């Protein structure tokens, strides 16, 4: 009886606290002259059933399909609230709210615990910092992604050639998983750009640096899910992987500092240029690793999803090949400018970034009591109150499938939609937006375009997809998304 009594008391306390919070929220809504939010996935167990469902769908590879199911079941709610593990969460797909968070009300929102969560691996970098620290990071990094640094495609060419040779090492008819090859490719490109020297992971067994970077990143994902309890995602193995990554990065930082003393000029290297902005070795290491995190996984996953779709859609592949044959017949015809001028290639890239935004869900936290412009009232058109500390989640995955913007076939991979599609503005966020828009956007697009062109030229018959027929594909969720079952294709 004692345990039953204790359970009843605890339950009553929780119900009372929730009722008081609801009363306080209504008071603040009146004070700020805002309207209440709609609620989806009502969970009378304080959001713990929602949490179990999220974990279940993440493990199954259907996390984003579950999110889309909720959106489809509540089409009138572009912004809503729900409880997850006892915490209130605002979920918004409204471009006006996202514009407010990322741009017009930028200072009213921050990254929450991201700095503490990511610090053991990434330190004080452009992706972990807020406020003045972030501004300084952005200021010293922006010149490194000037157009002059990415118009030379020769670095991409050498690694694309190596990738193609790796695929061709398999006999015709053999099945090859492209996804790990793409991850090796982008690691090699990123390390050459950052350090002036590639780790040459293509064609080798897992290198200690690459393996440790992957393992440490997986732990960062776990820490991010834990949020306030992130310290539970620590331990000697995690710290060991971080040290392995730091040791290699420190080696290249020391070399860049030494080379700056000799004033020798060579090819462009990110670290050598960054040394002109700061000589602090920890700043150099932290910023380089922040860029590496963005430069490897995002592009590798995008290439994987792209070749997954090309392998499933031979008619799209044929149309793309026709354009490649026409525009890039000469060996030296692939340039930064010519890639930009290939219309169907650009439509294909826009479509894969729409269907599979690699950062498929993102989050901000209110830095102060504030409002968002839409989501309140019966039609969702009135402002809403956002209390300090509130988690606001936005989902490019679901936004990019909005039928009001992309048409009734928004769940279909169809590059041709971009011929007549008006600029979707804040409804299209493959590279985020506002002051924190991706610095490496043009670098990534150039790498994606060049690798795609060279692979189409190398495999004129295509690389038919040879994996599970489940569609949409199951996805592995970490800081980015990837194909849970890889991208197996048949070599032709």
CSV table of C-alpha atoms in Angstrom, one decimal, residues 309-310 313-328 342-349 415-416 452-462:
chain,number,residue,atom,x,y,z
A,309,UNK,CA,17.8,7.8,-56.6
A,310,UNK,CA,19.7,7.7,-59.9
A,313,UNK,CA,15.3,6.1,-61.9
A,314,UNK,CA,17.0,5.1,-65.2
A,315,UNK,CA,15.0,7.7,-67.1
A,316,UNK,CA,16.5,10.5,-64.9
A,317,UNK,CA,19.9,9.0,-65.3
A,318,UNK,CA,19.6,9.0,-69.1
A,319,UNK,CA,18.5,12.6,-69.2
A,320,UNK,CA,21.4,13.6,-67.0
A,321,UNK,CA,23.8,11.6,-69.1
A,322,UNK,CA,22.6,13.3,-72.3
A,323,UNK,CA,23.4,16.7,-70.7
A,324,UNK,CA,26.7,15.6,-69.5
A,325,UNK,CA,27.7,14.2,-72.9
A,326,UNK,CA,26.6,17.5,-74.5
A,327,UNK,CA,28.2,19.9,-72.1
A,328,UNK,CA,31.3,18.1,-70.8
A,342,UNK,CA,24.3,22.9,-66.6
A,343,UNK,CA,20.5,23.2,-66.0
A,344,UNK,CA,19.5,19.6,-65.5
A,345,UNK,CA,22.5,18.8,-63.3
A,346,UNK,CA,21.5,21.8,-61.1
A,347,UNK,CA,17.9,20.6,-61.0
A,348,UNK,CA,19.0,17.1,-59.9
A,349,UNK,CA,21.2,18.6,-57.1
A,415,UNK,CA,14.1,17.2,-60.7
A,416,UNK,CA,11.9,18.7,-63.4
A,452,UNK,CA,28.4,13.4,-60.3
A,453,UNK,CA,29.6,14.4,-63.8
A,454,UNK,CA,32.7,12.3,-63.6
A,455,UNK,CA,30.8,9.2,-62.4
A,456,UNK,CA,28.2,9.6,-65.1
A,457,UNK,CA,31.0,9.8,-67.7
A,458,UNK,CA,32.7,6.7,-66.2
A,459,UNK,CA,29.5,4.6,-66.0
A,460,UNK,CA,27.4,5.5,-69.1
A,461,UNK,CA,25.1,2.5,-68.5
A,462,UNK,CA,24.4,3.7,-65.0
